[in-house]
XYZ file of C-alpha atoms in Angstrom:
485
model
C -0.182 0.040 0.065
C 2.682 2.299 1.022
C 4.674 1.888 -2.573
C 1.355 2.496 -4.645
C 0.627 5.548 -2.631
C 4.189 6.696 -3.039
C 3.830 6.185 -6.977
C 0.707 7.814 -6.831
C 1.970 10.877 -4.857
C 4.975 11.343 -7.425
C 2.683 11.976 -10.202
C 0.332 14.161 -8.057
C 3.584 16.170 -6.952
C 4.921 16.574 -10.433
C 1.624 17.773 -12.007
C 1.487 20.247 -9.226
C 4.471 22.220 -10.893
C 3.654 20.954 -14.437
C 0.167 22.454 -14.604
C 1.209 26.059 -12.863
C 1.864 28.792 -15.409
C 5.039 30.565 -13.794
C 4.755 33.814 -15.871
C 1.334 34.269 -13.970
C 2.607 32.946 -10.811
C 5.993 35.067 -10.642
C 4.085 38.116 -9.107
C 3.209 35.962 -5.842
C 6.061 33.321 -6.106
C 7.927 34.694 -2.934
C 4.741 34.900 -1.053
C 3.721 31.450 -2.297
C 7.005 29.702 -1.378
C 7.491 31.334 2.171
C 3.969 29.988 2.786
C 4.656 26.670 1.501
C 7.769 26.380 3.715
C 7.729 28.169 6.530
C 3.779 28.033 6.775
C 3.799 24.312 6.644
C 6.126 24.148 9.459
C 4.212 26.528 11.398
C 0.776 24.829 10.904
C 2.533 21.599 11.961
C 3.866 23.192 15.090
C 0.581 24.895 15.938
C -1.197 21.530 15.601
C 1.321 19.788 17.578
C 1.107 22.181 20.472
C -2.345 21.758 20.604
C -2.573 17.927 20.603
C 0.239 17.793 23.382
C -1.110 20.582 25.734
C -4.833 20.382 24.871
C -5.393 16.653 24.038
C -2.777 15.382 26.317
C -0.819 13.328 23.492
C 2.770 12.530 23.757
C 4.992 15.298 22.189
C 6.496 13.409 19.531
C 3.277 11.965 18.540
C 1.338 15.267 18.826
C 3.954 16.712 16.193
C 3.999 13.735 13.824
C 0.066 14.371 13.578
C 0.709 18.087 12.886
C 3.469 17.039 10.306
C 1.363 14.700 8.513
C -1.812 17.105 7.967
C 0.053 19.928 7.519
C 0.391 20.242 3.608
C -2.363 21.280 1.564
C -3.828 19.312 -1.310
C -2.871 20.679 -4.952
C -5.038 18.436 -6.956
C -8.187 19.525 -5.220
C -7.178 23.065 -5.393
C -6.421 22.818 -9.059
C -9.810 20.728 -9.772
C -11.939 23.402 -7.938
C -10.228 26.360 -9.605
C -10.802 24.587 -12.863
C -13.906 23.096 -12.821
C -15.711 26.275 -11.031
C -13.669 28.627 -13.219
C -12.901 30.517 -10.178
C -11.410 33.648 -11.268
C -9.899 35.593 -8.103
C -8.601 38.959 -7.333
C -5.010 39.835 -6.230
C -3.254 36.946 -8.008
C -4.960 34.660 -5.411
C -5.229 31.519 -7.831
C -1.652 31.543 -8.627
C -0.658 31.999 -4.901
C -3.002 29.151 -3.907
C -1.570 26.758 -6.862
C 1.976 27.231 -5.995
C 1.657 26.911 -2.281
C -0.552 23.861 -2.606
C 1.795 22.423 -5.164
C 5.037 22.980 -3.340
C 4.160 22.283 0.459
C 3.809 18.385 0.213
C 7.742 17.947 0.026
C 8.002 19.994 3.451
C 5.161 17.912 4.975
C 7.156 14.838 3.747
C 10.367 16.109 5.239
C 8.648 16.911 8.407
C 7.001 13.611 8.812
C 10.281 11.794 8.270
C 12.250 13.865 10.672
C 9.790 13.249 13.486
C 9.538 9.589 12.648
C 13.414 9.421 12.898
C 13.327 11.217 16.384
C 10.530 8.776 17.646
C 12.805 5.772 16.347
C 16.058 6.722 17.414
C 15.105 9.001 20.528
C 18.130 11.325 19.634
C 18.726 14.136 17.313
C 21.913 12.603 16.114
C 22.292 13.052 12.323
C 19.464 15.450 12.120
C 21.596 18.111 10.526
C 22.765 15.961 7.770
C 18.990 14.509 7.092
C 17.708 18.099 6.866
C 20.651 18.778 4.506
C 20.076 15.878 2.183
C 16.347 16.466 2.170
C 16.445 20.052 0.605
C 19.974 20.214 -1.010
C 19.677 16.863 -2.866
C 16.050 17.368 -3.712
C 16.659 20.891 -5.090
C 20.069 19.912 -7.210
C 18.569 16.789 -8.360
C 15.081 18.666 -9.525
C 17.009 21.302 -11.445
C 19.630 18.960 -12.928
C 17.036 16.291 -14.198
C 14.845 19.176 -15.780
C 17.556 20.499 -17.363
C 18.659 17.210 -18.834
C 14.948 16.327 -19.875
C 14.745 19.645 -21.841
C 18.014 19.108 -23.658
C 16.674 15.688 -24.831
C 13.608 17.109 -25.911
C 15.073 19.663 -27.930
C 17.520 17.461 -29.344
C 15.416 14.917 -30.266
C 12.008 15.742 -31.659
C 9.224 13.474 -30.597
C 6.506 14.017 -32.963
C 3.816 11.720 -31.191
C 2.076 13.134 -28.074
C 1.887 9.487 -26.791
C 5.759 8.835 -26.849
C 6.027 12.424 -25.241
C 3.669 11.337 -22.353
C 5.811 8.394 -21.771
C 9.181 10.268 -21.757
C 7.792 12.896 -19.243
C 6.450 10.024 -16.924
C 9.719 8.393 -17.132
C 11.498 12.019 -16.214
C 9.014 12.272 -13.186
C 10.064 8.631 -11.877
C 13.680 9.430 -11.986
C 13.393 12.932 -10.392
C 11.741 11.212 -7.526
C 13.944 8.099 -7.316
C 17.356 9.729 -7.919
C 17.322 12.030 -4.905
C 15.629 9.524 -2.546
C 18.420 6.911 -3.446
C 20.834 9.554 -1.768
C 18.568 10.613 1.076
C 17.129 13.516 -0.795
C 13.609 14.470 -1.051
C 12.230 13.074 -4.040
C 8.640 14.802 -4.028
C 10.632 18.214 -3.824
C 12.735 17.241 -7.004
C 9.447 15.787 -8.719
C 7.800 19.322 -8.173
C 10.729 21.329 -9.222
C 11.281 19.091 -12.548
C 7.386 19.437 -13.195
C 7.305 23.359 -12.768
C 10.375 23.743 -14.834
C 9.493 21.381 -17.738
C 5.780 22.696 -17.644
C 7.212 26.098 -18.548
C 9.115 25.181 -21.373
C 8.059 25.028 -24.958
C 7.677 21.405 -25.490
C 5.866 19.766 -28.175
C 1.977 18.686 -27.628
C 1.971 20.522 -24.311
C -1.798 20.812 -24.444
C -2.284 17.378 -24.661
C 0.647 16.427 -22.004
C -1.054 18.736 -19.240
C -4.358 17.259 -19.992
C -2.993 13.549 -19.626
C -1.166 14.237 -16.407
C -4.303 16.094 -14.974
C -6.266 12.819 -15.715
C -3.450 10.704 -14.312
C -3.629 12.702 -11.116
C -7.340 12.554 -10.814
C -6.758 8.638 -11.195
C -3.963 8.614 -8.606
C -6.329 10.407 -6.397
C -8.982 7.717 -6.772
C -6.289 5.047 -6.143
C -5.214 6.774 -3.007
C -8.863 7.212 -1.706
C -9.773 3.661 -2.647
C -6.646 2.367 -0.299
C -7.825 4.602 2.191
C -11.301 2.894 2.180
C -9.678 -0.529 1.975
C -7.415 -0.067 5.054
C -9.938 1.825 7.219
C -12.455 0.510 9.751
C -15.759 2.353 10.130
C -15.915 0.693 13.572
C -13.088 2.654 14.668
C -14.621 6.265 14.074
C -16.466 6.480 17.255
C -13.251 6.190 19.236
C -11.539 8.921 17.504
C -14.399 11.029 16.280
C -14.103 13.583 19.023
C -10.215 13.951 19.287
C -10.294 14.174 15.296
C -12.946 16.606 15.022
C -11.383 18.898 17.646
C -8.008 18.750 15.520
C -9.847 19.397 12.196
C -11.500 22.446 13.841
C -8.198 23.862 15.345
C -6.547 23.253 12.023
C -9.048 25.224 10.005
C -9.938 27.978 12.170
C -6.688 28.732 14.183
C -3.372 26.839 12.979
C -3.940 27.606 8.972
C -5.360 31.038 9.725
C -2.696 31.914 12.471
C 0.252 31.006 9.786
C -1.354 32.468 6.843
C -1.867 36.161 8.544
C 1.559 35.648 10.307
C 3.473 35.186 6.875
C 1.667 37.297 4.517
C 0.706 40.396 6.528
C 4.220 41.703 6.352
C 4.183 41.478 2.199
C 3.485 44.731 0.535
C -0.398 45.106 -0.548
C -1.488 42.327 1.994
C -5.324 42.127 2.056
C -7.476 40.849 4.780
C -9.911 39.161 2.453
C -7.378 37.435 0.406
C -5.847 36.113 3.650
C -9.099 34.592 4.612
C -9.768 33.063 1.472
C -6.106 31.437 1.429
C -6.716 30.370 5.025
C -9.981 28.663 4.096
C -8.710 27.013 1.028
C -6.063 25.068 2.886
C -7.709 21.583 2.235
C -6.182 18.437 3.360
C -5.924 15.474 0.719
C -3.972 12.961 -0.830
C -0.411 13.731 0.530
C -1.808 13.325 4.244
C -3.419 9.899 3.301
C 0.188 8.742 2.243
C 1.862 10.409 4.973
C -0.374 8.736 7.386
C 0.302 5.149 5.933
C 4.022 6.028 6.227
C 3.177 6.926 9.947
C 1.370 3.634 10.391
C 3.838 1.113 8.926
C 6.610 2.818 10.622
C 8.304 0.787 13.737
C 7.894 4.136 15.832
C 5.094 3.159 18.597
C 2.135 5.408 18.668
C -0.745 5.255 21.406
C -3.205 6.882 19.066
C -5.050 5.715 15.709
C -3.296 8.248 13.709
C -4.467 6.558 10.551
C -8.190 6.890 11.199
C -7.679 10.211 12.752
C -6.103 11.593 9.366
C -8.725 10.104 7.487
C -11.477 11.974 9.471
C -9.515 15.334 9.110
C -9.104 14.825 5.290
C -12.918 14.073 4.812
C -13.705 16.814 6.912
C -11.739 19.038 4.999
C -12.703 18.137 1.646
C -16.712 18.064 2.453
C -16.411 21.175 4.132
C -13.702 23.168 3.081
C -13.670 22.328 -0.563
C -17.416 22.463 -0.978
C -17.623 26.062 0.512
C -14.540 27.556 -1.361
C -16.508 29.183 -4.217
C -19.215 30.333 -1.684
C -16.444 31.990 0.728
C -14.870 33.536 -2.215
C -17.914 35.225 -3.277
C -18.777 36.135 0.102
C -15.557 38.068 0.586
C -15.966 39.633 -2.640
C -12.868 38.164 -4.424
C -14.362 36.781 -7.555
C -13.297 38.926 -10.526
C -14.767 38.733 -14.312
C -11.797 40.530 -15.282
C -9.379 37.559 -14.292
C -9.212 34.289 -16.009
C -8.245 31.496 -13.982
C -7.158 29.396 -16.999
C -4.237 31.718 -17.658
C -2.628 30.200 -14.409
C -2.347 26.871 -15.987
C 0.317 25.635 -18.712
C -2.309 23.915 -20.950
C -2.994 26.753 -23.393
C -5.732 25.504 -25.905
C -5.880 26.650 -29.335
C -9.132 28.520 -28.928
C -7.970 30.656 -31.997
C -5.701 28.608 -34.195
C -3.766 30.166 -36.802
C -3.263 29.132 -40.388
C -0.246 30.376 -42.450
C -0.950 31.157 -45.947
C 1.960 31.603 -48.813
C 1.962 33.563 -52.070
C 4.317 34.855 -54.377
C 3.618 38.720 -55.496
C 3.529 39.162 -59.355
C 4.459 42.586 -61.203
C 0.923 43.415 -61.519
C -0.071 42.868 -57.695
C -1.335 46.115 -56.082
C 0.898 45.357 -52.898
C 4.174 45.775 -55.112
C 6.343 48.545 -54.472
C 4.254 49.644 -51.337
C 5.474 49.822 -47.648
C 3.496 47.053 -45.187
C 2.204 50.029 -43.644
C 0.353 51.155 -46.477
C -1.008 47.758 -47.613
C -4.749 47.012 -47.101
C -4.455 43.492 -45.528
C -7.481 40.947 -45.621
C -9.712 41.332 -42.309
C -8.170 39.073 -39.365
C -5.072 38.554 -40.877
C -1.157 39.588 -40.382
C 1.802 39.531 -42.539
C 4.340 37.482 -40.520
C 7.162 36.954 -43.174
C 8.542 37.931 -46.092
C 11.003 35.603 -48.317
C 13.257 37.587 -50.935
C 15.506 35.205 -52.770
C 17.531 33.175 -50.011
C 16.608 35.683 -47.290
C 13.696 35.473 -44.798
C 12.858 38.321 -42.501
C 10.015 39.230 -40.241
C 8.680 42.443 -42.014
C 7.764 45.685 -40.065
C 5.609 48.630 -41.025
C 8.452 50.198 -43.318
C 9.259 47.175 -45.190
C 8.743 47.539 -49.088
C 7.236 44.734 -50.854
C 8.473 44.004 -54.211
C 7.866 41.694 -57.271
C 8.917 38.054 -56.642
C 8.679 38.500 -52.743
C 6.965 35.498 -51.246
C 4.354 36.678 -48.406
C 3.194 34.758 -45.511
C -0.070 35.857 -43.967
C -1.571 34.287 -40.810
C -5.446 33.912 -40.083
C -7.964 32.158 -38.281
C -8.135 28.387 -39.167
C -9.524 24.867 -37.691
C -6.160 23.381 -38.309
C -3.085 23.223 -36.282
C 0.153 24.434 -38.036
C 3.031 22.201 -38.373
C 6.514 23.589 -36.778
C 4.878 26.562 -35.089
C 4.098 26.071 -31.166
C 1.851 28.726 -29.737
C 2.101 29.900 -26.279
C 0.363 32.621 -24.344
C 1.569 35.212 -21.861
C -0.143 38.100 -19.954
C 0.601 41.718 -21.183
C 1.409 42.454 -17.589
C 3.833 39.649 -17.291
C 5.869 41.202 -20.217
C 5.626 44.677 -18.656
C 4.205 45.993 -22.003
C 0.711 47.404 -20.790
C 0.335 50.956 -22.163
C 2.901 50.415 -24.900
C 2.065 49.996 -28.750
C 3.416 46.896 -30.595
C 6.196 49.013 -32.603
C 7.410 50.186 -29.023
C 8.410 46.672 -27.701
C 11.517 45.196 -28.862
C 11.467 42.573 -31.644
C 13.375 39.695 -30.375
C 13.169 36.099 -30.320
C 9.235 36.038 -30.107
C 6.384 37.132 -32.541
C 3.135 38.250 -31.440
C 0.592 36.161 -33.467
C -2.365 37.836 -32.170
C -4.068 39.328 -28.746
C -6.913 37.760 -26.979
C -8.802 40.763 -25.205
C -11.967 39.776 -23.197
C -14.121 37.633 -25.518
C -12.408 38.977 -28.723
C -9.307 38.444 -30.926
C -7.372 41.499 -31.942
C -4.818 41.147 -34.821
C -1.780 43.107 -33.798
C -0.775 46.232 -35.919
C 2.321 48.633 -35.229
C -0.282 51.014 -33.359
C -2.160 48.620 -31.361
C -1.776 49.577 -27.610
C -1.546 46.453 -25.117
C -3.901 46.749 -22.248
C -4.313 45.285 -18.996
C -5.720 41.598 -18.963
C -4.653 41.218 -22.502
C -3.270 37.759 -23.363
C -0.590 37.485 -26.177
C -0.485 34.660 -28.207
C 3.169 34.207 -28.966
C 5.395 32.136 -31.226
C 9.390 31.494 -31.561
C 10.471 33.580 -34.518
C 12.970 31.059 -35.565
C 10.279 28.390 -35.702
C 8.141 30.731 -37.690
C 10.624 31.390 -40.261
C 11.309 27.663 -40.646
C 7.515 26.838 -40.675
C 5.775 25.358 -43.697
C 2.766 27.126 -44.431
C 0.004 26.377 -46.814
C 0.287 27.670 -50.396
C -2.279 29.494 -51.978
């Protein structure tokens, strides 16, 4: 059971990073990481003190319970944000995603440390264990991700199925390699996931959807095992204790940690802190860590497994159900935000077709500058080939006889060799500027999604707040094979 749960948690952790859009999460990354690390430790500490001094449990056993239930559930948070299309103000959605996706490794580390203390009765070797958990986990996470990106760029994998198999193998290696040396495999898997998820990978949309479905399957496996290993007859004996811990965790420990950490940050918002406090759901990771605690040789006086089961069910049923309601009551929902932008699975909602044609001598565009040409509606001149030279034209580029022009326009087909990705105008720092004012580097702006409509960019098009830019790599565009007209 523990091995099955560990494998399931690897993919849950990996997807926690793989599904997060770093460009939208970057403004709140520091807050989220501090909350996921220090916040997890504080939550575990508060719960441990409550169990020891109020519920009269043994000290180490109290902190073991705190460690096991200290992390929040990324898969549940992702699921609620997606299914409810919960668009939140103040970058709350990416804050929740990074925090919930990255705090499981810290909960795991605390659980391992407390179990080691319970088994040995001494803190000898504690320093190295802490060093190995963090340093090896981070180092292997970055190293494996960089190696995987190199392989994906060096060897093109055209099939989404083979891509998925390769990424699954990478996730497993990201866990196994640091774990072999005593490092935190879950932290490594998360870091690998967030790096790969924010690189330009072929079939990215299909991959994110694949791992989303895989994560859902793993959660079902975990809860099935939880039900298989549990005995309902044990609930009456632990119900009162578990309820007290659940209530303290939900209404005292979690809010204390959230307010203590987020309040010092610039622009701290009480309503946002309240929602973040409420959204701290417990889930799959707590189940895995509870099973680890049960099968460990450490002796406990309390039924930790059924206690954690009760807390997880309470959290999912009460907190998970009421998150949309609480968000509305706190007036944190915002129609101007789009929660789907915080995920990496950009869907070709506005696919682009490239059309190529040659300019004859009698063509009305011959001899005209691009800025003086009347292009077809919803189209953009994206490439000009003159002899052996290919260039991306600007408004002053003059079209000549024999030039091969490439126009982009809406289509229902994908474009071979061109990968589209999106980024918010705010993340680029371009709000208030026009297209002609931004540097033309390695990226090309294909179109702009503004509200419910599509804007084909011109030189004088001004970027506005909440604009979503659909971009492509300029080198890939030059090498693409458009449809001939």
